[in-house]
Amino acid sequence: MNSRCRLAIHGGAGVIDRATLTPARETEFRFALARIAGAAWASLQAGASALDVVEQAVRDLEDFPLFNAGHGAVLNADGVAEMDASIMDGRSRAAGAVAGVRTPKHPVTLARAVMEGSEHVLLVGEGADRYAAECGIEQADPAYFITAERAEQQKLAALSGRVTLDHDPLYIGPNPADRTGTVGAVARDAEGHLAAATSTGGMTNKHPGRAGDTPIIGAGTWAEDQSCAVSATGHGEFFIRSSLAFDVHARMVYGGADLASACAGALGRVADLGGSGGLIAIDREGQIALPYNSEGMYRAWVGADGHLQVAIYAG
Ligand code: ASP
């Protein structure tokens, strides 16, 4: 085993009601997290770069219909999946992001294309979709992204006249799948480099054109070899107003904080505003932190001992 490798992935944080998460359903989530993290870990051990691994892990999470990204993304007020994604390379602080895209099958791959193939960091809407076509990135019909559960969830949110987090129990259907969120991955590779990626459909019944924290570098995503890699999930407006991901970095570099206290302090600022959610983070030393202030967070990780772990609730 290469002892420098570390990995963490998430499938969103929120109110994950134990009463409605049946054992069969929970197994389905756990299996998906274990499968995706296991494949990512094998790639890291085989020498893949952290950047390649976080992109592939997020692609796999985007394909899993019960998470709010790619196929199965939540829907906006028009009943359309408008997706956000970002990726950052800790070696160089190169970053790419897209917001409000409707056609790329894997928005995270489009974010990477923006990072590597354009002189920009963030492309939005129609122009971003057009860039996907220009780059030859796989696209899908808007119907591909919509699942029956998400359509029902959006209808309920519209009926209540609310914009909701997909895991908000007041305005969603009884299916616990509705309560899962944004996806993300952070990794440290065999050479000690860090990377982070995040992808989401955003919030149910959001106004068309709304972008959350996920495509905002420094809010939902950050990676820098000097400090840490971070991917966030939760009520995006509060994460933007807290510059959550950059705040973790800043507390470490300017304040000398360790990863756990940097994450707790940064998440505390989100909570001070009334925001809920969580984050996954790995630092340059290989420490891992997975804090959240909601009831649960779908997560899987591999630390120094090389053991793959999966968790939804605390403990
Ligand atoms: N952070 C995402 C957003 O606000 C939502 C989520 O994490 O579930 O767009």
CSV table of N, CA, C and O in Angstrom, one decimal, residues 60-176:
chain,number,residue,atom,x,y,z
A,60,ASP,N,-18.7,9.0,-11.2
A,60,ASP,CA,-19.4,7.8,-10.8
A,60,ASP,C,-20.6,8.2,-9.9
A,60,ASP,O,-21.7,7.6,-9.9
A,61,LEU,N,-20.4,9.2,-9.0
A,61,LEU,CA,-21.5,9.7,-8.1
A,61,LEU,C,-22.6,10.3,-9.0
A,61,LEU,O,-23.8,10.2,-8.7
A,62,GLU,N,-22.2,11.0,-10.0
A,62,GLU,CA,-23.2,11.7,-10.9
A,62,GLU,C,-24.0,10.6,-11.6
A,62,GLU,O,-25.2,10.9,-11.9
A,63,ASP,N,-23.5,9.4,-11.9
A,63,ASP,CA,-24.2,8.4,-12.5
A,63,ASP,C,-25.2,7.7,-11.6
A,63,ASP,O,-26.2,7.0,-12.1
A,64,PHE,N,-25.0,7.8,-10.3
A,64,PHE,CA,-25.9,7.1,-9.3
A,64,PHE,C,-27.1,7.9,-9.1
A,64,PHE,O,-27.1,9.0,-8.6
A,65,PRO,N,-28.3,7.4,-9.5
A,65,PRO,CA,-29.5,8.2,-9.6
A,65,PRO,C,-30.0,8.7,-8.2
A,65,PRO,O,-30.8,9.7,-8.2
A,66,LEU,N,-29.6,8.2,-7.1
A,66,LEU,CA,-30.1,8.6,-5.8
A,66,LEU,C,-29.4,9.8,-5.3
A,66,LEU,O,-29.8,10.4,-4.3
A,67,PHE,N,-28.3,10.2,-5.9
A,67,PHE,CA,-27.6,11.4,-5.4
A,67,PHE,C,-28.0,12.6,-6.3
A,67,PHE,O,-28.2,12.4,-7.5
A,68,ASN,N,-27.9,13.7,-5.7
A,68,ASN,CA,-28.3,15.0,-6.4
A,68,ASN,C,-27.2,15.5,-7.3
A,68,ASN,O,-26.6,16.6,-7.0
A,69,ALA,N,-26.9,14.9,-8.4
A,69,ALA,CA,-25.9,15.3,-9.4
A,69,ALA,C,-26.1,14.5,-10.6
A,69,ALA,O,-26.4,13.3,-10.5
A,70,GLY,N,-25.8,15.1,-11.8
A,70,GLY,CA,-26.0,14.4,-13.0
A,70,GLY,C,-27.3,13.7,-13.1
A,70,GLY,O,-28.4,14.3,-12.8
A,71,HIS,N,-27.4,12.4,-13.5
A,71,HIS,CA,-28.6,11.6,-13.5
A,71,HIS,C,-29.2,11.6,-12.1
A,71,HIS,O,-28.6,11.0,-11.2
A,72,GLY,N,-30.4,12.2,-11.9
A,72,GLY,CA,-31.0,12.2,-10.6
A,72,GLY,C,-30.8,13.5,-9.9
A,72,GLY,O,-31.2,13.7,-8.7
A,73,ALA,N,-30.3,14.5,-10.6
A,73,ALA,CA,-30.2,15.9,-10.1
A,73,ALA,C,-31.6,16.4,-9.7
A,73,ALA,O,-32.6,16.1,-10.4
A,74,VAL,N,-31.6,17.3,-8.7
A,74,VAL,CA,-32.9,17.9,-8.4
A,74,VAL,C,-33.3,18.9,-9.5
A,74,VAL,O,-32.5,19.3,-10.3
A,75,LEU,N,-34.6,19.3,-9.5
A,75,LEU,CA,-35.1,20.1,-10.6
A,75,LEU,C,-35.4,21.5,-10.2
A,75,LEU,O,-35.8,21.8,-9.0
A,76,ASN,N,-35.3,22.4,-11.1
A,76,ASN,CA,-35.6,23.8,-10.8
A,76,ASN,C,-37.1,24.1,-10.9
A,76,ASN,O,-37.8,23.2,-11.2
A,77,ALA,N,-37.5,25.4,-10.8
A,77,ALA,CA,-38.9,25.7,-10.8
A,77,ALA,C,-39.6,25.4,-12.1
A,77,ALA,O,-40.8,25.2,-12.2
A,78,ASP,N,-38.8,25.3,-13.2
A,78,ASP,CA,-39.3,24.9,-14.5
A,78,ASP,C,-39.4,23.4,-14.7
A,78,ASP,O,-39.7,22.9,-15.8
A,79,GLY,N,-38.9,22.6,-13.7
A,79,GLY,CA,-38.9,21.2,-13.8
A,79,GLY,C,-37.7,20.7,-14.6
A,79,GLY,O,-37.7,19.6,-15.2
A,80,VAL,N,-36.6,21.5,-14.7
A,80,VAL,CA,-35.4,21.2,-15.5
A,80,VAL,C,-34.2,21.0,-14.5
A,80,VAL,O,-34.1,21.7,-13.5
A,81,ALA,N,-33.4,20.1,-14.9
A,81,ALA,CA,-32.1,19.9,-14.1
A,81,ALA,C,-31.1,20.9,-14.7
A,81,ALA,O,-30.7,20.9,-15.8
A,82,GLU,N,-30.7,21.8,-13.8
A,82,GLU,CA,-29.7,22.8,-14.1
A,82,GLU,C,-28.6,22.5,-13.1
A,82,GLU,O,-28.8,22.7,-11.9
A,83,MET,N,-27.4,22.1,-13.6
A,83,MET,CA,-26.4,21.6,-12.7
A,83,MET,C,-25.2,22.5,-12.6
A,83,MET,O,-24.8,23.2,-13.5
A,84,ASP,N,-24.5,22.3,-11.4
A,84,ASP,CA,-23.3,23.1,-11.1
A,84,ASP,C,-22.2,22.1,-10.8
A,84,ASP,O,-22.5,21.1,-10.2
A,85,ALA,N,-20.9,22.4,-11.1
A,85,ALA,CA,-19.8,21.5,-10.8
A,85,ALA,C,-18.5,22.3,-10.8
A,85,ALA,O,-18.4,23.4,-11.4
A,86,SER,N,-17.5,21.8,-10.0
A,86,SER,CA,-16.2,22.5,-10.0
A,86,SER,C,-15.1,21.4,-9.7
A,86,SER,O,-15.4,20.4,-9.2
A,87,ILE,N,-13.9,21.8,-10.0
A,87,ILE,CA,-12.8,20.9,-9.8
A,87,ILE,C,-11.6,21.8,-9.5
A,87,ILE,O,-11.5,22.9,-10.1
A,88,MET,N,-10.7,21.4,-8.7
A,88,MET,CA,-9.5,22.2,-8.4
A,88,MET,C,-8.3,21.3,-8.2
A,88,MET,O,-8.4,20.3,-7.5
A,89,ASP,N,-7.1,21.7,-8.7
A,89,ASP,CA,-5.9,21.0,-8.7
A,89,ASP,C,-5.0,21.6,-7.6
A,89,ASP,O,-4.5,22.8,-7.8
A,90,GLY,N,-4.7,20.9,-6.6
A,90,GLY,CA,-3.9,21.5,-5.5
A,90,GLY,C,-2.4,21.8,-5.9
A,90,GLY,O,-1.8,22.6,-5.2
A,91,ARG,N,-2.0,21.2,-7.0
A,91,ARG,CA,-0.6,21.4,-7.4
A,91,ARG,C,-0.4,22.9,-7.8
A,91,ARG,O,0.7,23.5,-7.6
A,92,SER,N,-1.4,23.4,-8.5
A,92,SER,CA,-1.2,24.7,-9.2
A,92,SER,C,-2.3,25.7,-8.9
A,92,SER,O,-2.2,26.8,-9.3
A,93,ARG,N,-3.3,25.3,-8.1
A,93,ARG,CA,-4.5,26.1,-7.9
A,93,ARG,C,-5.2,26.3,-9.2
A,93,ARG,O,-6.0,27.3,-9.3
A,94,ALA,N,-5.0,25.5,-10.2
A,94,ALA,CA,-5.8,25.6,-11.4
A,94,ALA,C,-7.2,25.2,-11.0
A,94,ALA,O,-7.4,24.3,-10.1
A,95,ALA,N,-8.2,25.8,-11.5
A,95,ALA,CA,-9.6,25.5,-11.2
A,95,ALA,C,-10.5,25.7,-12.4
A,95,ALA,O,-10.2,26.5,-13.3
A,96,GLY,N,-11.6,24.9,-12.4
A,96,GLY,CA,-12.6,25.1,-13.5
A,96,GLY,C,-14.0,24.8,-12.9
A,96,GLY,O,-14.1,24.0,-11.9
A,97,ALA,N,-15.0,25.5,-13.4
A,97,ALA,CA,-16.3,25.3,-12.9
A,97,ALA,C,-17.3,25.7,-13.9
A,97,ALA,O,-17.1,26.4,-14.9
A,98,VAL,N,-18.5,25.1,-13.7
A,98,VAL,CA,-19.7,25.4,-14.6
A,98,VAL,C,-20.9,25.6,-13.7
A,98,VAL,O,-21.0,24.9,-12.7
A,99,ALA,N,-21.8,26.4,-14.2
A,99,ALA,CA,-23.1,26.6,-13.4
A,99,ALA,C,-24.2,26.7,-14.4
A,99,ALA,O,-24.1,27.2,-15.5
A,100,GLY,N,-25.3,26.1,-13.9
A,100,GLY,CA,-26.6,26.1,-14.7
A,100,GLY,C,-26.5,25.4,-16.0
A,100,GLY,O,-27.1,25.8,-17.0
A,101,VAL,N,-25.7,24.3,-16.1
A,101,VAL,CA,-25.6,23.6,-17.3
A,101,VAL,C,-26.7,22.5,-17.4
A,101,VAL,O,-27.2,22.0,-16.4
A,102,ARG,N,-27.2,22.3,-18.6
A,102,ARG,CA,-28.3,21.4,-18.8
A,102,ARG,C,-28.0,20.1,-19.6
A,102,ARG,O,-28.9,19.2,-19.7
A,103,THR,N,-26.9,20.1,-20.3
A,103,THR,CA,-26.7,19.0,-21.2
A,103,THR,C,-25.5,18.1,-21.0
A,103,THR,O,-25.5,16.9,-21.4
A,104,PRO,N,-24.4,18.5,-20.3
A,104,PRO,CA,-23.3,17.6,-20.2
A,104,PRO,C,-23.7,16.4,-19.2
A,104,PRO,O,-24.2,16.6,-18.2
A,105,LYS,N,-23.4,15.2,-19.7
A,105,LYS,CA,-23.7,14.0,-18.9
A,105,LYS,C,-23.0,14.0,-17.6
A,105,LYS,O,-23.5,13.6,-16.6
A,106,HIS,N,-21.7,14.5,-17.7
A,106,HIS,CA,-20.9,14.6,-16.5
A,106,HIS,C,-20.4,16.0,-16.3
A,106,HIS,O,-19.3,16.4,-16.8
A,107,PRO,N,-21.2,16.9,-15.6
A,107,PRO,CA,-20.8,18.3,-15.4
A,107,PRO,C,-19.3,18.4,-14.9
A,107,PRO,O,-18.6,19.4,-15.2
A,108,VAL,N,-18.9,17.5,-14.0
A,108,VAL,CA,-17.5,17.7,-13.5
A,108,VAL,C,-16.5,17.6,-14.6
A,108,VAL,O,-15.4,18.2,-14.5
A,109,THR,N,-16.7,16.8,-15.6
A,109,THR,CA,-15.8,16.7,-16.7
A,109,THR,C,-15.8,18.0,-17.5
A,109,THR,O,-14.7,18.4,-18.0
A,110,LEU,N,-16.9,18.6,-17.6
A,110,LEU,CA,-17.0,19.9,-18.3
A,110,LEU,C,-16.2,20.9,-17.5
A,110,LEU,O,-15.4,21.7,-18.0
A,111,ALA,N,-16.3,20.9,-16.2
A,111,ALA,CA,-15.6,21.8,-15.3
A,111,ALA,C,-14.1,21.6,-15.5
A,111,ALA,O,-13.3,22.6,-15.6
A,112,ARG,N,-13.7,20.3,-15.7
A,112,ARG,CA,-12.2,20.1,-15.9
A,112,ARG,C,-11.8,20.6,-17.3
A,112,ARG,O,-10.7,21.1,-17.4
A,113,ALA,N,-12.7,20.5,-18.2
A,113,ALA,CA,-12.4,21.0,-19.6
A,113,ALA,C,-12.2,22.5,-19.5
A,113,ALA,O,-11.3,23.1,-20.2
A,114,VAL,N,-13.1,23.2,-18.7
A,114,VAL,CA,-12.9,24.6,-18.6
A,114,VAL,C,-11.6,25.0,-18.0
A,114,VAL,O,-10.8,25.9,-18.4
A,115,MET,N,-11.2,24.2,-17.0
A,115,MET,CA,-9.9,24.4,-16.3
A,115,MET,C,-8.7,24.2,-17.3
A,115,MET,O,-7.8,25.0,-17.3
A,116,GLU,N,-8.8,23.1,-18.1
A,116,GLU,CA,-7.6,22.8,-18.9
A,116,GLU,C,-7.6,23.3,-20.3
A,116,GLU,O,-6.6,23.4,-20.9
A,117,GLY,N,-8.8,23.6,-20.8
A,117,GLY,CA,-8.9,23.9,-22.2
A,117,GLY,C,-9.3,25.3,-22.5
A,117,GLY,O,-9.3,25.7,-23.7
A,118,SER,N,-9.6,26.1,-21.5
A,118,SER,CA,-10.0,27.5,-21.7
A,118,SER,C,-9.1,28.4,-20.9
A,118,SER,O,-8.4,27.9,-20.0
A,119,GLU,N,-9.3,29.7,-21.1
A,119,GLU,CA,-8.6,30.6,-20.3
A,119,GLU,C,-9.4,31.1,-19.1
A,119,GLU,O,-9.1,32.1,-18.4
A,120,HIS,N,-10.6,30.4,-18.9
A,120,HIS,CA,-11.5,30.9,-17.9
A,120,HIS,C,-11.6,29.9,-16.7
A,120,HIS,O,-11.1,28.8,-16.8
A,121,VAL,N,-12.2,30.4,-15.7
A,121,VAL,CA,-12.4,29.5,-14.5
A,121,VAL,C,-13.9,29.0,-14.5
A,121,VAL,O,-14.2,27.9,-14.1
A,122,LEU,N,-14.8,29.9,-14.8
A,122,LEU,CA,-16.2,29.6,-14.6
A,122,LEU,C,-17.0,30.0,-15.9
A,122,LEU,O,-17.0,31.1,-16.3
A,123,LEU,N,-17.7,29.0,-16.4
A,123,LEU,CA,-18.6,29.2,-17.5
A,123,LEU,C,-20.1,28.9,-17.0
A,123,LEU,O,-20.2,27.9,-16.3
A,124,VAL,N,-21.0,29.7,-17.5
A,124,VAL,CA,-22.4,29.4,-17.0
A,124,VAL,C,-23.4,29.2,-18.2
A,124,VAL,O,-23.1,29.7,-19.3
A,125,GLY,N,-24.5,28.5,-17.9
A,125,GLY,CA,-25.6,28.4,-18.8
A,125,GLY,C,-25.3,27.9,-20.2
A,125,GLY,O,-24.5,27.0,-20.4
A,126,GLU,N,-26.0,28.6,-21.1
A,126,GLU,CA,-26.0,28.2,-22.5
A,126,GLU,C,-24.5,28.1,-23.0
A,126,GLU,O,-24.2,27.3,-23.8
A,127,GLY,N,-23.8,29.1,-22.6
A,127,GLY,CA,-22.4,29.2,-23.1
A,127,GLY,C,-21.6,28.0,-22.6
A,127,GLY,O,-20.7,27.5,-23.4
A,128,ALA,N,-21.8,27.6,-21.4
A,128,ALA,CA,-21.1,26.4,-20.9
A,128,ALA,C,-21.6,25.2,-21.6
A,128,ALA,O,-20.7,24.3,-22.0
A,129,ASP,N,-22.9,25.1,-21.9
A,129,ASP,CA,-23.3,23.9,-22.6
A,129,ASP,C,-22.7,23.9,-24.0
A,129,ASP,O,-22.3,22.8,-24.6
A,130,ARG,N,-22.6,25.1,-24.6
A,130,ARG,CA,-22.0,25.2,-26.0
A,130,ARG,C,-20.5,24.7,-25.9
A,130,ARG,O,-20.0,24.1,-26.8
A,131,TYR,N,-19.9,25.1,-24.8
A,131,TYR,CA,-18.5,24.7,-24.7
A,131,TYR,C,-18.3,23.2,-24.6
A,131,TYR,O,-17.4,22.6,-25.1
A,132,ALA,N,-19.3,22.6,-23.9
A,132,ALA,CA,-19.3,21.1,-23.9
A,132,ALA,C,-19.3,20.5,-25.3
A,132,ALA,O,-18.6,19.6,-25.6
A,133,ALA,N,-20.2,21.1,-26.1
A,133,ALA,CA,-20.3,20.6,-27.5
A,133,ALA,C,-19.0,20.8,-28.2
A,133,ALA,O,-18.5,20.0,-28.9
A,134,GLU,N,-18.4,22.0,-28.0
A,134,GLU,CA,-17.2,22.4,-28.7
A,134,GLU,C,-16.1,21.4,-28.3
A,134,GLU,O,-15.2,21.1,-29.1
A,135,CYS,N,-16.1,21.0,-27.1
A,135,CYS,CA,-15.0,20.1,-26.6
A,135,CYS,C,-15.3,18.6,-26.9
A,135,CYS,O,-14.4,17.8,-26.6
A,136,GLY,N,-16.4,18.4,-27.4
A,136,GLY,CA,-16.8,17.0,-27.7
A,136,GLY,C,-17.1,16.2,-26.4
A,136,GLY,O,-16.9,14.9,-26.4
A,137,ILE,N,-17.5,16.9,-25.4
A,137,ILE,CA,-17.8,16.2,-24.1
A,137,ILE,C,-19.2,15.6,-24.2
A,137,ILE,O,-20.2,16.2,-24.8
A,138,GLU,N,-19.4,14.4,-23.7
A,138,GLU,CA,-20.6,13.6,-23.9
A,138,GLU,C,-21.8,14.4,-23.3
A,138,GLU,O,-21.8,14.9,-22.2
A,139,GLN,N,-22.8,14.5,-24.1
A,139,GLN,CA,-24.0,15.3,-23.7
A,139,GLN,C,-25.2,14.4,-23.7
A,139,GLN,O,-25.2,13.3,-24.3
A,140,ALA,N,-26.3,14.8,-23.0
A,140,ALA,CA,-27.5,14.0,-22.9
A,140,ALA,C,-28.7,14.9,-23.1
A,140,ALA,O,-28.6,16.1,-22.8
A,141,ASP,N,-29.8,14.2,-23.5
A,141,ASP,CA,-31.0,14.9,-23.6
A,141,ASP,C,-31.4,15.4,-22.2
A,141,ASP,O,-31.2,14.6,-21.2
A,142,PRO,N,-32.0,16.6,-22.0
A,142,PRO,CA,-32.4,17.0,-20.7
A,142,PRO,C,-33.2,16.0,-19.9
A,142,PRO,O,-33.2,15.9,-18.7
A,143,ALA,N,-34.0,15.1,-20.6
A,143,ALA,CA,-34.8,14.1,-20.0
A,143,ALA,C,-34.0,13.1,-19.2
A,143,ALA,O,-34.4,12.4,-18.3
A,144,TYR,N,-32.7,12.9,-19.7
A,144,TYR,CA,-31.8,11.9,-19.1
A,144,TYR,C,-31.6,12.1,-17.6
A,144,TYR,O,-31.5,11.2,-16.8
A,145,PHE,N,-31.6,13.4,-17.3
A,145,PHE,CA,-31.2,13.8,-15.9
A,145,PHE,C,-32.4,13.6,-14.9
A,145,PHE,O,-32.2,13.6,-13.7
A,146,ILE,N,-33.6,13.6,-15.5
A,146,ILE,CA,-34.8,13.6,-14.6
A,146,ILE,C,-35.3,12.2,-14.2
A,146,ILE,O,-35.5,11.4,-15.1
A,147,THR,N,-35.3,12.0,-12.9
A,147,THR,CA,-35.9,10.8,-12.4
A,147,THR,C,-37.3,11.1,-11.9
A,147,THR,O,-37.7,12.2,-11.6
A,148,ALA,N,-38.2,10.0,-11.8
A,148,ALA,CA,-39.6,10.2,-11.4
A,148,ALA,C,-39.6,10.8,-10.0
A,148,ALA,O,-40.4,11.7,-9.7
A,149,GLU,N,-38.7,10.4,-9.1
A,149,GLU,CA,-38.7,10.9,-7.7
A,149,GLU,C,-38.3,12.4,-7.7
A,149,GLU,O,-38.9,13.1,-6.9
A,150,ARG,N,-37.4,12.8,-8.5
A,150,ARG,CA,-37.1,14.2,-8.5
A,150,ARG,C,-38.2,15.1,-9.1
A,150,ARG,O,-38.4,16.2,-8.6
A,151,ALA,N,-39.0,14.6,-10.1
A,151,ALA,CA,-40.1,15.3,-10.6
A,151,ALA,C,-41.2,15.5,-9.5
A,151,ALA,O,-41.7,16.6,-9.4
A,152,GLU,N,-41.4,14.4,-8.8
A,152,GLU,CA,-42.4,14.5,-7.7
A,152,GLU,C,-41.9,15.5,-6.6
A,152,GLU,O,-42.7,16.3,-6.1
A,153,GLN,N,-40.7,15.4,-6.3
A,153,GLN,CA,-40.1,16.3,-5.3
A,153,GLN,C,-40.3,17.8,-5.7
A,153,GLN,O,-40.6,18.6,-4.8
A,154,GLN,N,-40.0,18.0,-6.9
A,154,GLN,CA,-40.1,19.4,-7.4
A,154,GLN,C,-41.6,19.9,-7.3
A,154,GLN,O,-41.9,21.0,-7.0
A,155,LYS,N,-42.5,19.0,-7.7
A,155,LYS,CA,-43.9,19.3,-7.6
A,155,LYS,C,-44.3,19.7,-6.2
A,155,LYS,O,-45.1,20.7,-6.0
A,156,LEU,N,-43.9,18.9,-5.3
A,156,LEU,CA,-44.2,19.2,-3.8
A,156,LEU,C,-43.7,20.5,-3.4
A,156,LEU,O,-44.3,21.3,-2.7
A,157,ALA,N,-42.4,20.8,-3.8
A,157,ALA,CA,-41.8,22.0,-3.4
A,157,ALA,C,-42.6,23.2,-4.0
A,157,ALA,O,-42.8,24.2,-3.4
A,158,ALA,N,-43.0,23.0,-5.3
A,158,ALA,CA,-43.7,24.1,-6.0
A,158,ALA,C,-45.0,24.3,-5.3
A,158,ALA,O,-45.5,25.5,-5.2
A,159,LEU,N,-45.7,23.2,-4.9
A,159,LEU,CA,-47.0,23.4,-4.3
A,159,LEU,C,-46.9,24.2,-3.0
A,159,LEU,O,-47.8,24.9,-2.6
A,160,SER,N,-45.8,23.9,-2.3
A,160,SER,CA,-45.6,24.7,-1.0
A,160,SER,C,-45.0,26.0,-1.2
A,160,SER,O,-44.8,26.8,-0.3
A,161,GLY,N,-44.6,26.3,-2.5
A,161,GLY,CA,-44.1,27.6,-2.8
A,161,GLY,C,-42.7,27.9,-2.2
A,161,GLY,O,-42.4,29.0,-2.0
A,162,ARG,N,-42.0,26.8,-2.0
A,162,ARG,CA,-40.7,27.0,-1.4
A,162,ARG,C,-39.5,26.5,-2.3
A,162,ARG,O,-39.7,25.6,-3.1
A,163,VAL,N,-38.4,27.1,-2.0
A,163,VAL,CA,-37.1,26.6,-2.6
A,163,VAL,C,-36.5,25.8,-1.5
A,163,VAL,O,-36.3,26.3,-0.4
A,164,THR,N,-36.2,24.5,-1.8
A,164,THR,CA,-35.8,23.6,-0.7
A,164,THR,C,-34.5,22.9,-1.0
A,164,THR,O,-34.2,22.6,-2.1
A,165,LEU,N,-33.8,22.6,0.1
A,165,LEU,CA,-32.7,21.7,0.0
A,165,LEU,C,-33.3,20.3,-0.3
A,165,LEU,O,-34.4,20.0,0.2
A,166,ASP,N,-32.7,19.5,-1.1
A,166,ASP,CA,-33.3,18.3,-1.4
A,166,ASP,C,-33.5,17.4,-0.2
A,166,ASP,O,-34.2,16.4,-0.3
A,167,HIS,N,-32.9,17.7,0.9
A,167,HIS,CA,-33.0,16.8,2.1
A,167,HIS,C,-33.9,17.5,3.1
A,167,HIS,O,-34.0,17.0,4.2
A,168,ASP,N,-34.6,18.5,2.7
A,168,ASP,CA,-35.5,19.2,3.7
A,168,ASP,C,-36.8,18.4,3.9
A,168,ASP,O,-37.5,18.2,2.9
A,169,PRO,N,-37.0,17.9,5.1
A,169,PRO,CA,-38.1,16.9,5.3
A,169,PRO,C,-39.5,17.6,5.2
A,169,PRO,O,-40.5,16.9,5.0
A,170,LEU,N,-39.6,18.9,5.3
A,170,LEU,CA,-40.9,19.5,5.3
A,170,LEU,C,-41.6,19.6,3.9
A,170,LEU,O,-42.8,19.6,3.8
A,171,TYR,N,-40.8,19.6,2.9
A,171,TYR,CA,-41.3,19.9,1.6
A,171,TYR,C,-41.0,18.8,0.6
A,171,TYR,O,-41.1,19.0,-0.6
A,172,ILE,N,-40.6,17.6,1.1
A,172,ILE,CA,-40.3,16.6,0.1
A,172,ILE,C,-41.1,15.3,0.3
A,172,ILE,O,-41.8,15.2,1.3
A,173,GLY,N,-41.0,14.4,-0.6
A,173,GLY,CA,-41.7,13.2,-0.4
A,173,GLY,C,-41.1,12.3,0.6
A,173,GLY,O,-40.1,12.6,1.2
A,174,PRO,N,-41.8,11.2,0.9
A,174,PRO,CA,-41.3,10.3,2.0
A,174,PRO,C,-40.1,9.5,1.7
A,174,PRO,O,-39.5,8.9,2.5
A,175,ASN,N,-39.7,9.5,0.4
A,175,ASN,CA,-38.5,8.7,0.0
A,175,ASN,C,-37.2,9.3,0.5
A,175,ASN,O,-36.9,10.4,0.2
A,176,PRO,N,-36.4,8.5,1.3
A,176,PRO,CA,-35.2,9.1,1.8
A,176,PRO,C,-34.2,9.5,0.7
A,176,PRO,O,-33.3,10.3,0.9
